[in-house]
Amino acid sequence: MLFLKNNGMKKTLQVFLLILLFAQLQTACSKQTSGSGVDNYTLQIGQTVDITLNANPSTGYSWAWINKAAVTTVDSVAAISVTTNNVPGSPSQEIWRFKAIKAGSDSVKFRYAQPWVGGAVGETRTLFIKVN
């Protein structure tokens, strides 16, 4: 296990890993964004796409994939949370990686909410994905 004592080194490593993660995305798929906040992706079987969702875990809110059981063309292969600093209350990003597994079209729906019973619901996000 790697332990970094220097905070500057930790930040450099985090930035490097983020750049590496996003560099892979550049060759993964095509994306079209509409004015309504709905994203459209076209993938080939086996390709991946990273979806970045803004978050703030200190509020109790988190993103959830709410229609997973209905989606057959892609599957989530990773989900990570990334923050640029360790100050409480700082915004972060959740990055979800999806892999195309079957030809067809689906919509992937996310909800930003407090996950406990009676918790508040924030925004939603929908991705339309076509797999060739």
XYZ file of C-alpha atoms in Angstrom:
132
model
C 0.000 0.000 0.000
C 1.288 3.476 -0.892
C 1.388 6.105 1.848
C 2.175 9.681 0.898
C 3.284 11.981 3.720
C 3.585 15.107 1.598
C 0.230 16.832 0.859
C 1.681 18.378 -2.292
C 2.599 14.918 -3.533
C -0.902 13.630 -2.763
C -2.486 16.464 -4.743
C -0.100 15.893 -7.658
C -0.969 12.186 -7.687
C -4.711 12.965 -7.574
C -4.422 15.403 -10.491
C -2.344 12.901 -12.490
C -4.901 10.128 -11.929
C -7.747 12.455 -12.921
C -5.951 13.448 -16.140
C -5.283 9.800 -16.927
C -8.941 8.916 -16.328
C -10.209 11.693 -18.593
C -7.647 10.929 -21.314
C -9.169 7.466 -21.654
C -12.607 9.026 -22.080
C -11.502 11.038 -25.100
C -11.235 7.914 -27.260
C -14.157 6.046 -25.728
C -17.283 7.432 -27.387
C -19.069 10.275 -29.082
C -21.220 12.627 -27.014
C -23.837 15.193 -27.906
C -25.295 17.500 -25.271
C -28.681 19.087 -25.753
C -29.730 22.391 -24.229
C -32.033 20.574 -21.777
C -29.208 18.955 -19.783
C -29.793 15.558 -21.383
C -26.671 13.936 -22.802
C -26.632 11.587 -25.798
C -23.840 9.031 -26.201
C -23.029 6.619 -29.020
C -20.785 3.685 -28.110
C -19.471 0.522 -29.686
C -19.732 -2.746 -27.739
C -16.827 -2.884 -25.283
C -16.263 0.874 -25.173
C -16.544 2.859 -21.949
C -17.811 6.309 -21.058
C -17.196 8.303 -17.877
C -20.083 10.388 -16.563
C -19.117 13.239 -14.221
C -21.753 14.438 -11.757
C -21.189 17.417 -9.441
C -21.770 16.606 -5.778
C -21.224 17.777 -2.217
C -21.172 14.811 0.158
C -21.215 17.022 3.269
C -24.882 17.842 2.513
C -25.935 14.196 2.756
C -26.810 14.106 -0.947
C -25.421 11.468 -3.278
C -26.098 10.283 -6.825
C -27.959 7.021 -7.410
C -28.609 5.158 -10.670
C -32.374 4.797 -10.338
C -33.311 2.633 -13.340
C -30.474 0.086 -13.316
C -32.831 -2.911 -13.541
C -34.343 -1.605 -16.800
C -31.043 -0.878 -18.586
C -29.583 -3.689 -20.713
C -27.081 -1.985 -23.066
C -24.532 -0.751 -20.503
C -23.354 -1.643 -17.029
C -21.507 0.402 -14.417
C -17.964 -0.849 -13.970
C -16.694 1.829 -11.563
C -17.827 4.800 -9.508
C -15.434 7.114 -7.692
C -15.664 10.392 -5.809
C -13.042 13.059 -6.509
C -12.408 16.273 -4.594
C -9.779 18.930 -5.261
C -9.250 19.704 -1.576
C -10.033 18.255 1.822
C -11.914 21.250 3.248
C -15.269 20.196 4.786
C -18.180 21.344 2.652
C -16.100 21.533 -0.514
C -17.730 20.406 -3.746
C -16.635 17.182 -5.355
C -17.465 15.098 -8.389
C -18.757 11.574 -8.709
C -17.419 9.833 -11.802
C -19.380 6.822 -13.028
C -17.820 4.600 -15.701
C -20.158 2.626 -17.951
C -19.228 -0.129 -20.393
C -21.284 -0.940 -23.493
C -22.283 -4.611 -23.305
C -25.130 -5.071 -25.800
C -26.404 -3.327 -28.954
C -29.506 -1.181 -28.539
C -30.655 2.054 -26.925
C -31.365 2.921 -23.301
C -31.781 5.880 -21.018
C -29.738 5.880 -17.818
C -31.341 7.948 -15.053
C -29.620 9.408 -12.007
C -31.135 11.110 -8.958
C -29.240 13.372 -6.562
C -30.891 12.904 -3.185
C -30.471 12.237 0.505
C -30.761 8.429 0.577
C -32.609 7.996 3.866
C -36.393 7.666 4.219
C -37.927 11.120 3.873
C -34.659 12.605 2.565
C -34.840 15.524 0.160
C -34.538 14.998 -3.598
C -32.383 17.353 -5.630
C -31.822 17.213 -9.348
C -32.043 14.369 -11.832
C -29.900 13.609 -14.863
C -30.750 11.460 -17.880
C -28.326 9.976 -20.394
C -29.511 8.508 -23.669
C -27.078 5.817 -24.784
C -27.010 4.059 -28.155
C -24.757 1.033 -28.520
C -23.881 -0.115 -32.056
